[in-house]
Amino acid sequence: MYTLQSKWRYLIMFLGVQLVVMALLSREGYQKRVSYFFRIFRKTDSTSGHTIGGRNHTDVYANLSLLGPALNKEDMPYCPKQSPLIGGPIHVTFPSGLTLAEVERKNPLVVRGGRYRPPNCEARHRTAIIIPHRNREHHLKVLLYYLHPFLQRQQLNYGIYVIHQAGNYTFNRAKLMNVGFREAMRDEDWDCLFFHDVDLIPEDDRNTYVCDTHPKHAAIAMDKFGYKSVFFTLSSCISFDFMPAFHTCTQIMVSLGGMLISRPSLKVGRYKMIKHRHDKGNEVNPKRFNMLAKTRHTWKEDGMNTVEYEIVSRDYQLLYTNITVNIGTEAGQHKS
């Protein structure tokens, strides 16, 4: 039997809990907090929308159910200038235990080499995606999980190339990009090439991977930097005879070439970064500022005109073409 003192103790505890709940509800607005508590207990369907920061985010695979039946090539009309499958903001998470087999099952229309064509219309754009890579297998699986449906929603004829650096020399992303350009163009006369970091996931399919009149900087806002405007880095520069759209390039080289840079809006050019630590052999180059100072004098000779490499293997996997290359070492680089 409870004593009077015990009853008062429980009553005070109950009132204390109520005060805490009321404080939480009033901290940033009643409706916002109530919806938060409901979301804790509500089970969300994988294809439903997710409201984040006032933006309704959809599952990247949702709109692919709208694809029509495959048509004979002779009967195919051109795809619309604006793809009806584009849905805007995409809900991005990093699923644990993801396998390439699962990504393959979710992308049945992708064929050997990571190639895709819309089944019921002739694509207006042919884009090759170049991904410099080494020791990022988990990141690659996550990127492929999102990138394939992202590109399919844009009704592109596309191919994905993973350029893997062999050996233990310092990772040279810029040189791998040059290699990827050459090897992709040997496969097909692509309209456009996008150079894509393996750890960046696009969050809005209105950020179309097609060529504009000018070189394109697509990843301008990352969650790592609070979705503020992101500028170029030296390690991502590349030069070649003509300029297709690309993921990142050194701004000074583009301006020296007399070209402008096109960018999507901050709302559209959003990317989520997969967190990771720097690997041994992938440290920041201590001579990067010296290299930048020489750009004005070397930009015409350094890049596509001088790249040397050896193909170790070329593997046409279902989700991508893997090209392993030996690029050797250069001044300023060291063996790990």
GROMACS .gro file of C-alpha atoms in nm:
model
  336
    1MET     CA    1   0.000   0.000   0.000
    2TYR     CA    2   0.143   0.336  -0.108
    3THR     CA    3   0.209   0.594   0.163
    4LEU     CA    4   0.113   0.958   0.121
    5GLN     CA    5   0.482   1.043   0.074
    6SER     CA    6   0.513   0.791  -0.211
    7LYS     CA    7   0.207   0.933  -0.387
    8TRP     CA    8   0.355   1.284  -0.373
    9ARG     CA    9   0.686   1.153  -0.509
   10TYR     CA   10   0.518   0.993  -0.814
   11LEU     CA   11   0.304   1.301  -0.870
   12ILE     CA   12   0.612   1.526  -0.872
   13MET     CA   13   0.790   1.288  -1.115
   14PHE     CA   14   0.487   1.291  -1.347
   15LEU     CA   15   0.470   1.671  -1.343
   16GLY     CA   16   0.845   1.686  -1.411
   17VAL     CA   17   0.809   1.469  -1.722
   18GLN     CA   18   0.526   1.692  -1.845
   19LEU     CA   19   0.741   2.003  -1.802
   20VAL     CA   20   1.027   1.846  -2.000
   21VAL     CA   21   0.790   1.752  -2.286
   22MET     CA   22   0.637   2.102  -2.288
   23ALA     CA   23   0.984   2.257  -2.300
   24LEU     CA   24   1.080   2.040  -2.599
   25LEU     CA   25   0.759   2.124  -2.782
   26SER     CA   26   0.800   2.498  -2.731
   27ARG     CA   27   1.172   2.517  -2.811
   28GLU     CA   28   1.141   2.543  -3.193
   29GLY     CA   29   0.768   2.553  -3.239
   30TYR     CA   30   0.489   2.323  -3.135
   31GLN     CA   31   0.404   2.181  -3.476
   32LYS     CA   32   0.765   2.104  -3.563
   33ARG     CA   33   0.822   1.912  -3.240
   34VAL     CA   34   0.493   1.724  -3.259
   35SER     CA   35   0.578   1.608  -3.612
   36TYR     CA   36   0.919   1.500  -3.482
   37PHE     CA   37   0.763   1.276  -3.215
   38PHE     CA   38   0.521   1.127  -3.468
   39ARG     CA   39   0.808   1.049  -3.707
   40ILE     CA   40   0.983   0.849  -3.438
   41PHE     CA   41   0.700   0.596  -3.434
   42ARG     CA   42   0.584   0.620  -3.794
   43LYS     CA   43   0.721   0.365  -4.039
   44THR     CA   44   0.801   0.533  -4.371
   45ASP     CA   45   0.765   0.350  -4.703
   46SER     CA   46   1.088   0.336  -4.906
   47THR     CA   47   0.931   0.510  -5.206
   48SER     CA   48   0.754   0.786  -5.013
   49GLY     CA   49   0.878   1.141  -4.977
   50HIS     CA   50   1.103   1.267  -4.699
   51THR     CA   51   1.082   1.630  -4.592
   52ILE     CA   52   1.428   1.763  -4.506
   53GLY     CA   53   1.490   2.131  -4.453
   54GLY     CA   54   1.156   2.214  -4.614
   55ARG     CA   55   1.241   2.014  -4.930
   56ASN     CA   56   1.045   1.703  -5.019
   57HIS     CA   57   1.298   1.428  -5.103
   58THR     CA   58   1.195   1.114  -5.296
   59ASP     CA   59   1.353   0.773  -5.334
   60VAL     CA   60   1.589   0.774  -5.632
   61TYR     CA   61   1.429   0.459  -5.776
   62ALA     CA   62   1.068   0.577  -5.741
   63ASN     CA   63   1.017   0.735  -6.084
   64LEU     CA   64   1.173   0.445  -6.276
   65SER     CA   65   0.842   0.261  -6.244
   66LEU     CA   66   0.709   0.515  -6.497
   67LEU     CA   67   0.932   0.377  -6.775
   68GLY     CA   68   0.726   0.256  -7.065
   69PRO     CA   69   0.773  -0.071  -7.256
   70ALA     CA   70   1.075  -0.118  -7.481
   71LEU     CA   71   1.023  -0.014  -7.844
   72ASN     CA   72   1.191  -0.118  -8.167
   73LYS     CA   73   1.474   0.116  -8.256
   74GLU     CA   74   1.303   0.208  -8.585
   75ASP     CA   75   0.989   0.321  -8.398
   76MET     CA   76   1.163   0.522  -8.128
   77PRO     CA   77   1.092   0.895  -8.103
   78TYR     CA   78   1.346   1.127  -7.946
   79CYS     CA   79   1.320   1.163  -7.570
   80PRO     CA   80   1.158   1.488  -7.450
   81LYS     CA   81   1.393   1.782  -7.398
   82GLN     CA   82   1.288   1.776  -7.033
   83SER     CA   83   1.270   1.423  -6.892
   84PRO     CA   84   0.931   1.349  -6.731
   85LEU     CA   85   1.111   1.117  -6.487
   86ILE     CA   86   1.302   1.397  -6.314
   87GLY     CA   87   1.167   1.444  -5.964
   88GLY     CA   88   1.398   1.696  -5.797
   89PRO     CA   89   1.548   1.642  -5.448
   90ILE     CA   90   1.658   1.285  -5.369
   91HIS     CA   91   1.664   1.121  -5.026
   92VAL     CA   92   2.025   1.004  -4.975
   93THR     CA   93   2.135   0.764  -4.702
   94PHE     CA   94   2.433   0.533  -4.683
   95PRO     CA   95   2.294   0.178  -4.651
   96SER     CA   96   2.513  -0.067  -4.461
   97GLY     CA   97   2.573  -0.412  -4.608
   98LEU     CA   98   2.506  -0.293  -4.962
   99THR     CA   99   2.627  -0.534  -5.232
  100LEU     CA  100   2.688  -0.494  -5.603
  101ALA     CA  101   2.443  -0.780  -5.660
  102GLU     CA  102   2.169  -0.571  -5.498
  103VAL     CA  103   2.255  -0.271  -5.716
  104GLU     CA  104   2.243  -0.497  -6.022
  105ARG     CA  105   1.896  -0.626  -5.926
  106LYS     CA  106   1.764  -0.273  -5.891
  107ASN     CA  107   1.900  -0.173  -6.235
  108PRO     CA  108   1.787  -0.450  -6.473
  109LEU     CA  109   1.822  -0.233  -6.785
  110VAL     CA  110   2.192  -0.161  -6.732
  111VAL     CA  111   2.409  -0.383  -6.954
  112ARG     CA  112   2.770  -0.497  -6.954
  113GLY     CA  113   3.021  -0.217  -6.907
  114GLY     CA  114   2.774   0.000  -6.712
  115ARG     CA  115   2.589   0.106  -7.027
  116TYR     CA  116   2.229   0.222  -7.047
  117ARG     CA  117   1.991   0.352  -7.313
  118PRO     CA  118   1.630   0.460  -7.252
  119PRO     CA  119   1.404   0.169  -7.356
  120ASN     CA  120   1.129   0.372  -7.521
  121CYS     CA  121   1.292   0.682  -7.671
  122GLU     CA  122   1.616   0.790  -7.840
  123ALA     CA  123   1.836   0.977  -7.594
  124ARG     CA  124   1.929   1.333  -7.686
  125HIS     CA  125   2.256   1.316  -7.492
  126ARG     CA  126   2.538   1.059  -7.463
  127THR     CA  127   2.740   1.102  -7.145
  128ALA     CA  128   3.040   0.911  -7.008
  129ILE     CA  129   3.102   0.924  -6.632
  130ILE     CA  130   3.471   0.905  -6.530
  131ILE     CA  131   3.542   0.801  -6.169
  132PRO     CA  132   3.906   0.809  -6.045
  133HIS     CA  133   3.942   0.529  -5.791
  134ARG     CA  134   4.165   0.342  -5.550
  135ASN     CA  135   4.073   0.162  -5.225
  136ARG     CA  136   3.719   0.298  -5.217
  137GLU     CA  137   3.512  -0.014  -5.284
  138HIS     CA  138   3.235   0.070  -5.035
  139HIS     CA  139   3.210   0.426  -5.164
  140LEU     CA  140   3.187   0.293  -5.519
  141LYS     CA  141   2.896   0.062  -5.431
  142VAL     CA  142   2.702   0.348  -5.273
  143LEU     CA  143   2.774   0.582  -5.565
  144LEU     CA  144   2.660   0.322  -5.820
  145TYR     CA  145   2.344   0.258  -5.616
  146TYR     CA  146   2.242   0.623  -5.660
  147LEU     CA  147   2.413   0.721  -5.984
  148HIS     CA  148   2.251   0.464  -6.214
  149PRO     CA  149   1.888   0.558  -6.137
  150PHE     CA  150   1.990   0.926  -6.117
  151LEU     CA  151   2.110   0.912  -6.480
  152GLN     CA  152   1.818   0.697  -6.595
  153ARG     CA  153   1.572   0.955  -6.463
  154GLN     CA  154   1.745   1.205  -6.695
  155GLN     CA  155   1.688   0.972  -6.995
  156LEU     CA  156   2.056   0.968  -7.092
  157ASN     CA  157   2.250   0.725  -7.304
  158TYR     CA  158   2.540   0.677  -7.063
  159GLY     CA  159   2.837   0.465  -6.963
  160ILE     CA  160   3.029   0.455  -6.634
  161TYR     CA  161   3.409   0.419  -6.630
  162VAL     CA  162   3.602   0.349  -6.310
  163ILE     CA  163   3.970   0.435  -6.360
  164HIS     CA  164   4.160   0.241  -6.096
  165GLN     CA  165   4.518   0.338  -6.011
  166ALA     CA  166   4.748   0.037  -5.966
  167GLY     CA  167   5.046   0.030  -5.731
  168ASN     CA  168   5.132   0.226  -5.419
  169TYR     CA  169   5.241   0.556  -5.564
  170THR     CA  170   5.069   0.874  -5.449
  171PHE     CA  171   4.712   0.886  -5.578
  172ASN     CA  172   4.691   1.116  -5.882
  173ARG     CA  173   4.327   1.196  -5.948
  174ALA     CA  174   4.398   1.451  -6.222
  175LYS     CA  175   4.605   1.205  -6.425
  176LEU     CA  176   4.339   0.935  -6.385
  177MET     CA  177   4.084   1.181  -6.522
  178ASN     CA  178   4.299   1.236  -6.831
  179VAL     CA  179   4.336   0.858  -6.874
  180GLY     CA  180   3.960   0.814  -6.837
  181PHE     CA  181   3.895   1.075  -7.102
  182ARG     CA  182   4.120   0.901  -7.355
  183GLU     CA  183   3.992   0.551  -7.287
  184ALA     CA  184   3.624   0.646  -7.286
  185MET     CA  185   3.659   0.826  -7.619
  186ARG     CA  186   3.823   0.516  -7.765
  187ASP     CA  187   3.509   0.321  -7.676
  188GLU     CA  188   3.258   0.565  -7.817
  189ASP     CA  189   3.231   0.919  -7.950
  190TRP     CA  190   3.064   1.057  -7.638
  191ASP     CA  191   2.894   1.397  -7.648
  192CYS     CA  192   2.991   1.475  -7.292
  193LEU     CA  193   3.220   1.355  -7.013
  194PHE     CA  194   3.158   1.407  -6.642
  195PHE     CA  195   3.443   1.360  -6.394
  196HIS     CA  196   3.297   1.235  -6.068
  197ASP     CA  197   3.445   1.191  -5.721
  198VAL     CA  198   3.365   0.847  -5.581
  199ASP     CA  199   3.258   0.988  -5.243
  200LEU     CA  200   3.005   1.247  -5.364
  201ILE     CA  201   2.638   1.153  -5.408
  202PRO     CA  202   2.413   1.389  -5.608
  203GLU     CA  203   2.099   1.498  -5.421
  204ASP     CA  204   1.889   1.650  -5.700
  205ASP     CA  205   1.829   1.501  -6.046
  206ARG     CA  206   1.756   1.844  -6.192
  207ASN     CA  207   2.135   1.875  -6.189
  208THR     CA  208   2.155   1.721  -6.534
  209TYR     CA  209   2.472   1.545  -6.649
  210VAL     CA  210   2.472   1.693  -6.998
  211CYS     CA  211   2.703   1.940  -7.171
  212ASP     CA  212   2.641   2.311  -7.168
  213THR     CA  213   2.803   2.573  -7.389
  214HIS     CA  214   3.074   2.622  -7.127
  215PRO     CA  215   3.261   2.386  -6.893
  216LYS     CA  216   3.033   2.288  -6.606
  217HIS     CA  217   3.099   2.270  -6.234
  218ALA     CA  218   2.819   2.049  -6.103
  219ALA     CA  219   2.906   1.989  -5.735
  220ILE     CA  220   2.881   2.341  -5.598
  221ALA     CA  221   2.718   2.270  -5.259
  222MET     CA  222   2.816   1.987  -5.023
  223ASP     CA  223   2.676   1.888  -4.686
  224LYS     CA  224   3.035   1.883  -4.553
  225PHE     CA  225   3.050   2.262  -4.602
  226GLY     CA  226   2.692   2.336  -4.498
  227TYR     CA  227   2.577   2.349  -4.862
  228LYS     CA  228   2.769   2.671  -4.922
  229SER     CA  229   2.928   2.740  -5.260
  230VAL     CA  230   3.235   2.519  -5.317
  231PHE     CA  231   3.530   2.638  -5.525
  232PHE     CA  232   3.777   2.438  -5.732
  233THR     CA  233   4.078   2.245  -5.605
  234LEU     CA  234   4.412   2.193  -5.777
  235SER     CA  235   4.399   1.816  -5.744
  236SER     CA  236   4.100   1.799  -5.979
  237CYS     CA  237   4.238   1.989  -6.278
  238ILE     CA  238   4.247   1.846  -6.628
  239SER     CA  239   4.322   1.993  -6.969
  240PHE     CA  240   4.230   1.869  -7.314
  241ASP     CA  241   4.171   1.999  -7.664
  242PHE     CA  242   3.797   2.052  -7.630
  243MET     CA  243   3.601   2.104  -7.313
  244PRO     CA  244   3.304   1.879  -7.235
  245ALA     CA  245   3.107   1.917  -6.915
  246PHE     CA  246   3.293   1.801  -6.611
  247HIS     CA  247   3.265   1.758  -6.237
  248THR     CA  248   3.547   1.981  -6.117
  249CYS     CA  249   3.834   2.166  -6.286
  250THR     CA  250   4.084   2.427  -6.175
  251GLN     CA  251   3.928   2.768  -6.225
  252ILE     CA  252   4.254   2.932  -6.330
  253MET     CA  253   4.303   2.688  -6.621
  254VAL     CA  254   3.951   2.748  -6.749
  255SER     CA  255   3.995   3.126  -6.734
  256LEU     CA  256   4.332   3.102  -6.910
  257GLY     CA  257   4.155   2.916  -7.189
  258GLY     CA  258   3.919   3.211  -7.230
  259MET     CA  259   3.614   3.013  -7.117
  260LEU     CA  260   3.340   3.071  -6.865
  261ILE     CA  261   3.211   2.821  -6.609
  262SER     CA  262   2.845   2.722  -6.585
  263ARG     CA  263   2.698   2.611  -6.254
  264PRO     CA  264   2.356   2.497  -6.133
  265SER     CA  265   2.181   2.684  -5.855
  266LEU     CA  266   2.277   2.616  -5.494
  267LYS     CA  267   1.944   2.437  -5.445
  268VAL     CA  268   2.011   2.198  -5.735
  269GLY     CA  269   2.390   2.144  -5.725
  270ARG     CA  270   2.379   1.970  -5.385
  271TYR     CA  271   2.590   1.665  -5.296
  272LYS     CA  272   2.629   1.448  -4.988
  273MET     CA  273   2.981   1.333  -4.905
  274ILE     CA  274   3.060   0.983  -4.776
  275LYS     CA  275   3.289   1.040  -4.480
  276HIS     CA  276   3.627   0.869  -4.479
  277ARG     CA  277   3.983   0.908  -4.360
  278HIS     CA  278   4.272   0.988  -4.592
  279ASP     CA  279   4.455   0.672  -4.698
  280LYS     CA  280   4.827   0.630  -4.696
  281GLY     CA  281   4.944   0.741  -5.037
  282ASN     CA  282   4.647   0.976  -5.073
  283GLU     CA  283   4.774   1.263  -4.861
  284VAL     CA  284   4.751   1.629  -4.960
  285ASN     CA  285   5.035   1.709  -5.199
  286PRO     CA  286   5.276   1.946  -5.013
  287LYS     CA  287   5.385   2.098  -5.346
  288ARG     CA  288   5.035   2.184  -5.463
  289PHE     CA  289   5.081   2.561  -5.429
  290ASN     CA  290   5.409   2.553  -5.625
  291MET     CA  291   5.227   2.364  -5.899
  292LEU     CA  292   4.946   2.619  -5.898
  293ALA     CA  293   5.194   2.906  -5.936
  294LYS     CA  294   5.334   2.742  -6.252
  295THR     CA  295   4.992   2.685  -6.412
  296ARG     CA  296   5.003   3.003  -6.622
  297HIS     CA  297   5.319   2.876  -6.794
  298THR     CA  298   5.243   2.504  -6.820
  299TRP     CA  299   4.868   2.473  -6.876
  300LYS     CA  300   4.893   2.424  -7.255
  301GLU     CA  301   5.149   2.144  -7.231
  302ASP     CA  302   5.045   1.971  -6.908
  303GLY     CA  303   4.751   1.732  -6.925
  304MET     CA  304   4.607   1.543  -7.221
  305ASN     CA  305   4.905   1.629  -7.442
  306THR     CA  306   5.160   1.469  -7.209
  307VAL     CA  307   4.979   1.194  -7.019
  308GLU     CA  308   5.160   0.858  -7.020
  309TYR     CA  309   5.020   0.537  -6.874
  310GLU     CA  310   5.000   0.161  -6.913
  311ILE     CA  311   4.674  -0.036  -6.921
  312VAL     CA  312   4.699  -0.321  -6.670
  313SER     CA  313   4.349  -0.459  -6.730
  314ARG     CA  314   4.014  -0.367  -6.879
  315ASP     CA  315   3.716  -0.541  -6.720
  316TYR     CA  316   3.361  -0.494  -6.848
  317GLN     CA  317   3.154  -0.553  -6.536
  318LEU     CA  318   2.778  -0.525  -6.535
  319LEU     CA  319   2.758  -0.192  -6.353
  320TYR     CA  320   3.072  -0.024  -6.490
  321THR     CA  321   3.383  -0.059  -6.703
  322ASN     CA  322   3.685  -0.101  -6.477
  323ILE     CA  323   4.016   0.016  -6.627
  324THR     CA  324   4.321  -0.049  -6.409
  325VAL     CA  325   4.620   0.162  -6.508
  326ASN     CA  326   4.981   0.206  -6.409
  327ILE     CA  327   5.057   0.578  -6.418
  328GLY     CA  328   5.399   0.556  -6.254
  329THR     CA  329   5.531   0.847  -6.051
  330GLU     CA  330   5.613   1.211  -6.114
  331ALA     CA  331   5.828   1.477  -5.954
  332GLY     CA  332   5.684   1.569  -5.620
  333GLN     CA  333   5.529   1.229  -5.566
  334HIS     CA  334   5.670   0.944  -5.361
  335LYS     CA  335   5.618   0.574  -5.310
  336SER     CA  336   5.414   0.496  -4.999
   0.00000   0.00000   0.00000
